[in-house]
Amino acid sequence: MAQAINNWQMDQKADLSEPKAKPKYISTFRALSGYMKEHRLTFAGFIFCTFIAIAAELLQPYLVKIAIDDNLMAGKNDYRSLLLLCGIYFGLSLASFAFAYLQNNLLQNAGQSIVASIRKRLFRHITSQSMSYFDRVPSGSLITHVSSDTEAINQFFNQVVLSLFRDGLTLVFILVLMFNLDAELTLYCLILLPIIAGIAIAFRAYMRTTYQMARTRLSRLVAFVAENLSGMNLIQVFHQQEEQKKQFRERNDSYFRANIREIRTNVLFNRSFEVLNNLAIAFITWLGGKAVLGQTLEFGVLYAFITYIRLFFQPINTITQQWNTLQSATVAINRVWNIFAIEPDIRDRAETKRVNKDDIEGRLDFNRIAFAYPGGSDVIKGLDLHVRQGEMVGIVGTTGAGKSSLISLLCRFYDVREGSILIDGHDIRDLAQRDLHRIVGLVQQEPYLYSGTVLDNVRMFDESVTREEAIRACEFIGADSIFLRMKDGYDTMLSERGSGLSAGERQLISFARIIVFAPKILILDEATANLDSHTEQLVQDALHRVSQGRTTLVIAHRLSTVMGADRILVMSQGQIVEEGTHEQLLQLGGYYEQLYRHSQGMHEAVEAG
Ligand SMILES: Nc1ncnc2c1ncn2[C@@H]1O[C@H](COP(=O)(O)OP(=O)(O)O)[C@@H](O)[C@H]1O
Ligand SMILES: [Mg+2]
């Protein structure tokens, strides 16, 4: 847990640093264009609706201009055409509303389904990676990719694409209408355009820094809280609450200040923009008003101009806001596409040997294997081990001896550097991974339980396993009485990762899984380490039954678990240093004998105490 939090924090830090290379905006569009093509009809509909919605909206001031110049100012008492104009005006408002609604819906629909399929592909891609990938990449950063990176891509559609089309089109329409009304006055307005854009861009740059500062401080605060929650017992034991409170206050205050600064900048920008807008209106009123008085401009045209100038500022403001979103979407897309580019280290050969699980007897050969984790030195060194069909082999050794690594190699989470591992004479690299994982069943110290019922967990949500089969498996390992005692028996819902169960009960569920899926080779890695003495006996009995007729490798801390094995190996520094039955190893008087005497001593101490 602490490790996960650490990784997560590291990742947060990594995320906050500015991307080194300049983001490639063109490739962003290109990456998405394949997805967009699938929805081209929807996008065409979106563009069409945008067109109609904007036209309907911007023609409204033009109608008022007609009403003023052709009806009111012309001194005609034509109520009917005035009423008609009002009717059209109302119709245009309705059309603008309806098409804007459609336009939004269409874009959302396309955008959301593109993001959903990217998320799906990303999840599939990540889960298809080899274990070595998860050693390198902290899970926190993968969570970031699946959640916030895809969210950033979502915003690309909802904000960037929407604004570029809607606001860009609005600007073009307004300019066309204004030119149509009065070219000279429009040219004066165009002088304003670069000034407005310049101010907007300068302000945006400043706002980006304040925004980023606030984000940085927030994630520092969140990381601090996460770290505290996970280490709460330590904090309380060492009476660190005061110190932690002080540190929290500092982070909280600094986030508060950054937030206030961000809000202040925002308000300042929006208000200045409004002032600028009003200045422009005053300018046009002055120029246009002079022209109206000089009878070179109609009053209705001036009215329309003033309305259009008002409408002119909003799209510019919105478009300049898209810069941030475009930037974060580009970074997100680059990251996601970089993940897509990673191929799993361990892949099936083009020509795999298909084997039927039932034809496998369970003979195991480790032929002088050597293995090192990426970038490390060898943790398995020329290890040679041959296991007969149905044999039970116990493995003991100090922490870090390489026991779990040996198992990871057999499950092909990693590939050996040298030598080979054979099952019934087949090199495991020639088998399909799907077949291999049916042949080899692994039970770890903390069996993973999913949220679902006890039975769901026994049959791993596999519908082809009947309820009766699953129940029979539980009975076979002798766990039925325990499960039946629970609230809803076999249908008791397990909370998050089975937190309501004892370690032993969780382990029994994973044993029942073994019976249901019946692998030919069974591996237990410290599966009995965390058990209380009551359930240990139960698990021990279950192990005895489960291992019948299966080649079984049992890694154990407690000698009581392996004492009955056909053969016991002692591992040290990636090699087998002692080998034999319990009695033979005791006679040898080596590491195993020491371990045995130590455990006896512990036992007596417990008995005496
Ligand atoms: N995922 C990993 N990445 C790098 N080194 C590892 C990894 N897992 C284990 N190691 C290292 O490999 C060595 C053997 O570890 P392991 O096989 O887990 O030992 P054991 O199970 O006997 O305690 C140790 O030095 C450990 O630090
Ligand atoms: Mg281990």
XYZ file of C-alpha atoms and ligand atoms in Angstrom:
637
model
C 0.000 0.000 0.000
C 2.715 2.413 1.033
C 4.566 1.463 -2.117
C 1.513 2.162 -4.227
C 1.103 5.575 -2.650
C 4.759 6.302 -3.208
C 4.520 5.357 -6.836
C 1.431 7.403 -7.166
C 3.191 10.402 -5.701
C 6.168 9.943 -7.964
C 3.771 9.829 -10.812
C 2.019 12.989 -9.727
C 5.362 14.723 -9.658
C 6.204 13.405 -13.071
C 2.869 14.613 -14.360
C 3.384 18.116 -13.117
C 6.611 18.667 -14.954
C 6.165 20.366 -18.288
C 6.443 18.078 -21.266
C 9.956 18.366 -22.636
C 9.257 18.057 -26.318
C 6.871 20.521 -27.898
C 3.472 18.893 -28.128
C 2.645 17.854 -31.652
C -0.766 19.304 -32.412
C -0.935 17.953 -35.932
C -0.352 14.402 -34.755
C -3.096 14.886 -32.158
C -5.630 15.460 -34.882
C -4.154 12.666 -36.961
C -4.307 10.200 -34.074
C -7.966 10.963 -33.583
C -8.889 11.225 -37.236
C -9.147 7.448 -37.606
C -11.688 7.383 -34.791
C -13.480 10.429 -36.176
C -13.858 8.787 -39.569
C -15.999 6.098 -38.002
C -18.424 8.810 -36.934
C -18.239 10.965 -40.051
C -22.017 11.039 -40.522
C -22.466 12.320 -36.995
C -19.783 14.951 -37.537
C -21.389 15.996 -40.825
C -24.690 16.365 -38.962
C -22.917 18.388 -36.289
C -21.440 20.794 -38.841
C -24.794 21.169 -40.590
C -26.622 21.903 -37.330
C -23.949 24.367 -36.245
C -24.374 26.184 -39.524
C -28.137 26.493 -39.181
C -28.028 27.378 -35.478
C -25.555 30.210 -36.004
C -27.260 31.544 -39.112
C -30.603 31.551 -37.291
C -29.116 33.400 -34.369
C -27.203 36.010 -36.324
C -30.025 36.840 -38.700
C -32.102 38.098 -35.766
C -30.415 41.538 -35.462
C -30.660 41.799 -39.234
C -34.429 41.394 -38.975
C -34.619 44.172 -36.405
C -32.567 46.341 -38.751
C -35.125 45.706 -41.492
C -37.953 46.524 -39.111
C -36.306 49.797 -38.114
C -35.165 51.020 -41.527
C -37.916 49.713 -43.795
C -40.886 50.000 -41.455
C -40.450 52.314 -38.499
C -38.087 54.939 -39.968
C -39.798 54.815 -43.347
C -42.910 56.037 -41.554
C -45.106 53.284 -42.982
C -47.994 52.183 -40.836
C -47.678 48.612 -42.075
C -48.623 46.533 -39.046
C -48.899 43.330 -41.033
C -45.323 43.201 -42.259
C -44.137 44.238 -38.793
C -46.059 41.321 -37.337
C -44.596 39.055 -39.998
C -41.058 40.170 -39.062
C -41.801 39.439 -35.404
C -43.079 36.009 -36.394
C -39.918 35.256 -38.386
C -37.830 36.520 -35.499
C -39.570 34.124 -33.156
C -39.181 31.276 -35.661
C -35.455 31.974 -35.956
C -35.072 31.868 -32.168
C -36.785 28.512 -32.052
C -34.661 27.166 -34.914
C -31.482 28.434 -33.270
C -32.459 26.743 -30.023
C -33.383 23.440 -31.656
C -30.311 23.194 -33.860
C -27.926 24.257 -31.092
C -29.412 21.459 -28.997
C -28.980 18.955 -31.822
C -25.473 20.168 -32.562
C -24.423 19.653 -28.950
C -25.993 16.232 -28.767
C -24.402 14.990 -31.952
C -20.950 16.145 -30.931
C -21.299 14.702 -27.435
C -22.449 11.440 -28.873
C -19.517 11.101 -31.251
C -16.978 12.421 -28.724
C -18.129 10.207 -25.889
C -18.197 7.063 -27.980
C -14.724 7.781 -29.353
C -13.399 8.280 -25.829
C -15.190 5.154 -24.615
C -13.568 3.062 -27.323
C -10.143 4.586 -26.633
C -10.607 3.747 -22.959
C -11.611 0.198 -23.830
C -8.620 -0.270 -26.114
C -6.337 1.212 -23.449
C -7.633 -1.121 -20.751
C -7.272 -4.143 -23.021
C -3.809 -3.063 -24.035
C -2.633 -2.535 -20.454
C -4.019 -5.843 -19.253
C -2.283 -7.652 -22.099
C 1.135 -6.439 -20.947
C 3.654 -8.768 -19.306
C 4.408 -8.606 -15.608
C 7.705 -6.837 -16.267
C 5.704 -3.890 -17.562
C 3.950 -3.546 -14.204
C 7.341 -3.626 -12.460
C 8.405 -0.624 -14.509
C 5.206 1.389 -14.555
C 3.600 2.346 -11.239
C -0.086 1.497 -11.109
C -0.860 5.099 -10.138
C 0.222 6.318 -13.530
C -1.856 3.685 -15.294
C -4.873 4.845 -13.335
C -4.081 8.396 -14.467
C -3.960 7.276 -18.078
C -7.237 5.431 -17.986
C -9.086 8.142 -16.063
C -7.710 11.641 -16.564
C -5.980 11.225 -19.908
C -9.106 9.897 -21.533
C -11.020 12.690 -19.833
C -8.665 15.220 -21.437
C -9.400 13.667 -24.825
C -13.091 13.979 -24.038
C -12.629 17.691 -23.394
C -10.883 17.990 -26.713
C -14.163 17.153 -28.408
C -16.501 18.914 -26.014
C -14.537 22.120 -25.927
C -11.858 22.452 -28.596
C -13.735 21.000 -31.553
C -16.992 22.604 -30.478
C -15.465 26.026 -30.020
C -13.377 25.966 -33.186
C -16.441 25.223 -35.259
C -19.101 27.173 -33.439
C -17.125 30.255 -32.497
C -15.004 30.289 -35.620
C -18.104 30.084 -37.769
C -19.816 32.758 -35.677
C -16.924 35.166 -36.285
C -16.983 34.535 -40.010
C -20.750 35.024 -40.165
C -20.617 38.257 -38.199
C -17.887 39.648 -40.441
C -19.825 38.750 -43.579
C -23.003 40.342 -42.235
C -21.145 43.471 -41.139
C -19.429 43.851 -44.497
C -22.787 43.433 -46.101
C -24.213 46.235 -43.965
C -21.381 48.730 -44.231
C -17.884 47.952 -45.454
C -16.231 51.133 -44.124
C -17.498 50.721 -40.576
C -16.467 47.050 -40.673
C -12.908 47.988 -41.616
C -12.735 50.239 -38.541
C -13.853 47.293 -36.446
C -11.145 45.120 -37.964
C -8.506 47.475 -36.545
C -9.745 46.370 -33.128
C -9.430 42.695 -33.914
C -5.650 42.204 -33.422
C -5.746 44.346 -30.275
C -8.465 42.212 -28.727
C -6.766 38.977 -29.701
C -3.383 40.231 -28.409
C -4.800 41.122 -25.004
C -6.675 37.857 -24.773
C -3.582 35.787 -25.576
C -1.345 37.685 -23.151
C -3.850 37.249 -20.351
C -4.295 33.571 -21.132
C -0.578 32.921 -20.757
C -0.632 34.465 -17.310
C -3.763 32.596 -16.358
C -2.168 29.322 -17.418
C 0.623 29.803 -14.880
C -1.778 30.580 -12.077
C -3.941 27.624 -13.064
C -0.975 25.263 -13.068
C 0.212 26.556 -9.740
C -3.170 25.806 -8.216
C -3.179 22.271 -9.717
C 0.337 21.550 -8.457
C -0.542 22.630 -4.965
C -3.754 20.646 -4.984
C -2.014 17.416 -5.958
C 0.607 18.031 -3.265
C -2.206 18.366 -0.794
C -3.938 15.214 -2.029
C -0.696 13.230 -1.974
C -0.079 14.369 1.579
C -3.521 13.259 2.712
C -3.174 9.891 0.954
C 0.217 9.319 2.551
C -1.151 10.223 5.965
C -4.148 7.961 5.709
C -2.048 4.995 4.690
C 0.438 5.589 7.496
C -2.124 6.586 10.093
C -1.174 3.863 12.572
C 2.474 4.998 12.509
C 1.495 8.614 12.957
C -0.593 7.741 15.988
C 1.978 5.422 17.496
C 4.720 8.026 17.183
C 2.433 10.904 18.207
C 3.099 12.813 15.013
C -0.374 14.312 14.779
C 0.738 17.862 15.694
C 3.608 17.865 13.223
C 1.404 16.438 10.474
C -1.290 18.970 11.247
C 1.235 21.772 10.833
C 2.418 20.406 7.504
C -1.139 19.971 6.342
C -1.955 23.556 7.275
C 0.981 24.846 5.250
C -0.058 22.918 2.156
C -3.680 23.840 2.613
C -2.857 27.545 2.950
C -0.659 27.568 -0.091
C -3.384 25.905 -2.139
C -5.873 28.449 -0.831
C -3.630 31.339 -1.890
C -3.094 29.890 -5.352
C -6.835 29.451 -5.760
C -7.591 33.022 -4.744
C -4.971 34.266 -7.173
C -6.481 32.201 -9.953
C -9.962 33.511 -9.267
C -8.712 37.113 -9.084
C -6.944 36.799 -12.428
C -10.032 35.311 -13.989
C -12.316 38.074 -12.783
C -9.828 40.725 -13.803
C -9.552 39.307 -17.304
C -13.264 38.923 -17.862
C -14.015 42.423 -16.598
C -11.259 44.027 -18.697
C -12.590 42.222 -21.703
C -16.011 43.690 -21.014
C -14.568 47.180 -20.674
C -12.860 46.696 -24.006
C -16.117 45.552 -25.517
C -17.879 48.675 -24.246
C -15.086 50.879 -25.563
C -15.552 49.323 -28.972
C -19.281 49.980 -28.785
C -18.668 53.607 -27.793
C -16.237 53.925 -30.708
C -18.743 52.521 -33.188
C -21.557 54.603 -31.717
C -19.441 57.729 -32.176
C -18.400 56.910 -35.748
C -21.762 55.473 -36.759
C -23.748 58.113 -34.897
C -21.909 60.839 -36.844
C -22.750 59.024 -40.061
C -26.425 58.646 -39.083
C -26.622 62.364 -38.291
C -24.930 63.116 -41.615
C -27.566 60.855 -43.198
C -24.893 58.596 -44.764
C -25.921 55.621 -42.580
C -29.289 54.208 -41.732
C -30.208 54.005 -38.076
C -31.100 50.296 -38.325
C -27.635 49.509 -39.667
C -26.074 51.207 -36.647
C -28.339 49.202 -34.359
C -27.322 45.937 -36.071
C -23.645 46.906 -35.924
C -23.752 47.561 -32.218
C -25.454 44.219 -31.649
C -22.889 42.389 -33.768
C -19.957 44.048 -32.000
C -21.420 42.844 -28.744
C -21.616 39.321 -30.136
C -18.138 39.590 -31.618
C -16.189 39.449 -28.362
C -17.601 36.286 -26.844
C -16.321 33.854 -29.542
C -12.838 35.392 -29.440
C -12.768 34.940 -25.694
C -13.916 31.325 -25.954
C -11.501 30.397 -28.719
C -8.476 31.723 -26.834
C -9.591 29.633 -23.858
C -9.198 26.485 -25.931
C -5.435 26.752 -25.949
C -5.075 25.167 -22.510
C -7.460 22.369 -23.292
C -5.811 21.694 -26.620
C -2.446 21.530 -24.892
C -3.513 19.126 -22.183
C -5.397 16.990 -24.701
C -2.292 16.810 -26.860
C -0.139 15.731 -23.944
C -2.758 13.170 -22.958
C -3.055 11.785 -26.467
C 0.709 11.522 -26.814
C 0.868 9.601 -23.549
C -1.955 7.252 -24.453
C -0.559 6.610 -27.927
C 2.855 5.942 -26.444
C 1.249 3.218 -24.351
C -0.419 1.775 -27.426
C 3.009 1.580 -29.030
C 4.358 -0.715 -26.294
C 4.314 -4.381 -27.198
C 4.161 -6.955 -24.395
C 7.599 -8.476 -23.695
C 6.145 -11.936 -23.568
C 4.091 -12.965 -26.524
C 2.890 -16.231 -27.952
C 4.966 -17.581 -30.805
C 3.384 -17.237 -34.211
C 3.151 -21.038 -34.233
C 2.176 -22.217 -30.757
C 1.929 -25.837 -29.743
C -1.683 -26.373 -28.735
C -1.927 -28.842 -25.880
C -4.965 -30.190 -24.118
C -4.793 -29.729 -20.362
C -6.094 -33.242 -19.782
C -3.231 -34.748 -21.797
C -0.650 -33.136 -19.533
C 0.800 -35.336 -16.816
C 2.637 -32.644 -14.918
C 6.334 -33.513 -15.311
C 8.515 -30.464 -14.729
C 12.078 -29.752 -15.852
C 14.027 -26.628 -15.030
C 17.146 -27.026 -17.177
C 19.996 -24.934 -15.814
C 17.981 -21.734 -15.845
C 19.299 -18.246 -15.165
C 17.242 -15.128 -14.788
C 17.674 -11.454 -13.901
C 15.049 -8.720 -13.587
C 15.519 -5.967 -16.161
C 18.596 -3.953 -15.230
C 19.486 -6.177 -12.268
C 21.959 -8.972 -11.658
C 21.009 -12.657 -11.748
C 18.531 -13.733 -9.070
C 18.363 -17.328 -10.378
C 21.744 -18.815 -11.176
C 22.027 -22.004 -13.211
C 19.265 -23.737 -11.306
C 18.545 -27.346 -12.273
C 15.420 -29.063 -10.984
C 13.409 -32.025 -12.193
C 10.041 -32.860 -10.683
C 8.186 -36.143 -11.258
C 4.522 -36.265 -12.153
C 2.426 -35.971 -8.990
C 5.409 -35.234 -6.751
C 5.102 -32.730 -3.932
C 8.158 -30.522 -3.567
C 8.572 -28.132 -0.656
C 10.808 -25.082 -1.091
C 12.230 -23.128 1.833
C 14.852 -20.417 2.062
C 15.495 -16.916 3.307
C 13.617 -13.920 1.967
C 15.106 -12.853 -1.351
C 16.466 -16.329 -2.134
C 14.573 -16.317 -5.433
C 11.705 -18.678 -4.612
C 8.951 -16.414 -5.937
C 11.055 -15.526 -8.965
C 11.337 -19.228 -9.806
C 7.547 -19.478 -9.732
C 7.135 -16.342 -11.857
C 9.309 -18.019 -14.477
C 7.203 -21.161 -14.422
C 4.052 -19.056 -14.897
C 5.910 -17.205 -17.647
C 5.397 -13.778 -16.134
C 8.992 -13.423 -17.268
C 11.183 -15.418 -19.621
C 14.405 -17.135 -18.540
C 17.667 -15.586 -19.673
C 19.354 -18.935 -20.083
C 18.235 -22.564 -20.001
C 14.663 -23.726 -20.417
C 11.590 -24.795 -18.484
C 9.726 -27.840 -19.786
C 6.318 -29.252 -18.886
C 6.047 -32.868 -20.060
C 8.914 -32.056 -22.383
C 7.244 -28.991 -23.976
C 9.204 -25.766 -23.643
C 6.728 -23.362 -21.992
C 7.751 -20.700 -24.528
C 6.231 -22.895 -27.269
C 2.874 -23.147 -25.512
C 0.060 -20.642 -25.832
C -0.048 -18.582 -22.640
C -3.739 -19.370 -22.375
C -2.977 -23.091 -22.222
C -0.057 -22.642 -19.846
C -2.173 -20.747 -17.344
C -4.739 -23.539 -17.408
C -2.061 -26.108 -16.677
C -0.356 -24.192 -13.881
C -2.438 -22.968 -10.939
C -0.925 -20.442 -8.546
C -2.068 -19.713 -4.983
C -0.369 -16.734 -3.392
C -0.119 -15.422 0.112
C -2.902 -12.926 -0.436
C -5.318 -14.535 -2.872
C -7.088 -11.875 -4.885
C -10.823 -11.789 -4.332
C -13.224 -9.843 -6.517
C -16.367 -8.125 -5.349
C -19.104 -10.701 -5.783
C -20.433 -13.650 -3.846
C -18.376 -16.472 -2.342
C -19.425 -18.726 -5.200
C -18.598 -16.122 -7.849
C -15.109 -16.065 -6.437
C -14.821 -19.819 -6.375
C -15.794 -20.138 -10.021
C -14.162 -16.856 -11.054
C -17.414 -15.618 -12.667
C -17.131 -18.474 -15.161
C -20.712 -19.331 -16.094
C -19.711 -22.729 -17.451
C -18.986 -23.855 -13.895
C -22.269 -24.905 -12.308
C -23.333 -23.941 -8.815
C -23.232 -27.598 -7.783
C -19.672 -28.037 -9.014
C -18.550 -24.964 -7.079
C -20.294 -26.114 -3.919
C -18.838 -29.599 -4.286
C -15.369 -28.045 -4.536
C -15.931 -26.225 -1.249
C -17.133 -29.424 0.378
C -14.178 -31.339 -0.992
C -11.653 -29.084 0.690
C -13.710 -29.171 3.898
C -14.666 -25.481 3.886
C -18.433 -25.881 3.506
C -19.135 -25.479 7.215
C -17.304 -22.138 7.252
C -19.092 -20.727 4.216
C -22.487 -21.995 5.367
C -22.058 -20.180 8.668
C -21.819 -16.827 6.814
C -24.805 -14.493 6.503
C -26.088 -15.687 3.127
C -24.081 -18.896 2.928
C -22.422 -19.362 -0.446
C -24.210 -16.260 -1.732
C -22.715 -13.938 0.858
C -21.444 -10.818 -0.899
C -17.763 -10.264 -0.257
C -16.924 -6.645 0.344
C -13.903 -5.031 -1.227
C -11.246 -7.717 -1.729
C -12.931 -9.955 0.794
C -12.080 -7.646 3.676
C -14.768 -9.260 5.822
C -13.009 -12.645 5.692
C -10.099 -13.954 7.671
C -6.870 -14.769 5.828
C -7.628 -18.455 6.187
C -11.125 -18.137 4.745
C -9.757 -16.218 1.768
C -7.191 -18.940 1.274
C -9.843 -21.638 1.376
C -11.739 -19.884 -1.403
C -8.619 -19.937 -3.538
C -8.206 -23.667 -2.814
C -11.753 -24.304 -3.939
C -10.842 -22.447 -7.153
C -8.043 -24.954 -7.689
C -10.479 -27.841 -7.380
C -12.888 -26.207 -9.826
C -10.293 -25.369 -12.463
C -8.155 -28.443 -11.779
C -4.697 -27.363 -12.954
C -2.178 -30.196 -13.434
C 0.552 -28.312 -11.635
C -0.183 -26.550 -8.388
C 1.993 -23.883 -6.849
C 1.601 -22.392 -3.392
C 3.727 -19.346 -2.648
C 3.671 -18.699 1.112
C -0.013 -19.522 1.047
C -0.043 -20.522 4.705
C 2.048 -17.660 6.036
C -0.699 -15.447 7.436
C -2.984 -18.011 8.996
C -4.055 -18.269 12.588
C -3.499 -21.691 14.095
C -7.187 -22.573 13.949
C -7.511 -22.168 10.179
C -3.995 -23.353 9.522
C -4.988 -26.912 10.271
C -8.014 -26.569 8.009
C -5.879 -25.171 5.182
C -3.287 -27.863 5.772
C -5.942 -30.560 5.361
C -7.308 -28.801 2.287
C -3.805 -28.636 0.801
C -3.399 -32.347 1.377
C -6.585 -33.071 -0.565
C -5.934 -30.539 -3.315
C -2.418 -31.811 -3.975
C -3.549 -35.399 -4.592
C -2.659 -36.425 -8.122
C -1.092 -33.032 -8.900
C 2.487 -32.018 -9.249
C 2.756 -29.545 -6.386
C 5.388 -26.954 -5.468
C 4.915 -25.528 -1.990
C 6.922 -22.538 -0.894
C 6.530 -22.104 2.831
C 7.828 -20.157 5.728
C 6.568 -22.641 8.253
C 8.268 -25.986 8.091
C 5.073 -27.702 9.239
C 3.643 -26.977 5.791
C 6.437 -28.700 3.856
C 7.537 -31.405 6.313
C 5.320 -34.014 4.669
C 6.545 -33.251 1.127
C 8.176 -35.940 -1.006
C 11.221 -33.757 -1.330
C 12.307 -30.479 0.224
C 14.642 -27.938 -1.419
C 16.534 -25.241 0.390
C 17.187 -22.207 -1.801
C 19.780 -19.544 -1.226
C 20.877 -16.752 -3.549
C 19.185 -18.184 -6.601
C 20.459 -21.725 -6.177
C 19.389 -24.972 -4.561
C 21.795 -25.596 -1.694
C 20.185 -28.538 0.109
C 17.825 -31.199 -1.106
C 16.149 -34.273 0.396
C 13.327 -35.485 2.618
C 12.703 -33.974 6.025
C 14.697 -36.725 7.758
C 17.562 -36.612 5.272
C 17.888 -32.845 5.657
C 17.839 -33.080 9.459
C 20.662 -35.598 9.289
C 22.591 -33.333 6.966
C 22.758 -30.785 9.753
C 22.749 -27.762 7.462
C 20.537 -24.756 7.022
C 17.350 -26.817 7.164
C 18.265 -28.408 10.435
C 18.991 -24.978 11.916
C 15.660 -23.734 10.687
C 13.940 -26.738 12.218
C 15.583 -26.307 15.588
C 14.720 -22.624 15.536
C 11.052 -23.351 14.816
C 10.971 -25.987 17.545
C 12.426 -23.477 19.956
C 9.755 -20.975 18.986
C 7.139 -23.622 19.466
C 8.339 -24.495 22.927
C 8.539 -20.842 23.858
C 4.934 -20.400 22.784
C 3.850 -23.534 24.655
C 5.698 -22.435 27.789
C 4.348 -18.880 27.609
N 9.753 -7.404 -9.652
C 11.045 -7.377 -9.286
N 11.900 -6.505 -9.867
C 13.198 -6.482 -9.516
N 13.753 -7.266 -8.576
C 12.947 -8.150 -7.951
C 11.557 -8.249 -8.277
N 11.015 -9.211 -7.499
C 12.013 -9.701 -6.736
N 13.181 -9.076 -6.995
C 14.490 -9.386 -6.396
O 14.812 -10.713 -6.720
C 15.382 -11.350 -5.613
C 14.613 -12.611 -5.302
O 13.319 -12.247 -4.853
P 12.153 -13.294 -4.639
O 12.145 -14.241 -5.768
O 10.901 -12.543 -4.369
O 12.626 -14.031 -3.313
P 11.813 -14.897 -2.278
O 10.477 -15.188 -2.841
O 12.667 -16.102 -2.103
O 11.735 -14.104 -1.029
C 15.408 -10.384 -4.475
O 16.701 -9.829 -4.398
C 14.399 -9.318 -4.892
O 14.800 -8.069 -4.416
Mg 8.552 -14.748 -2.153
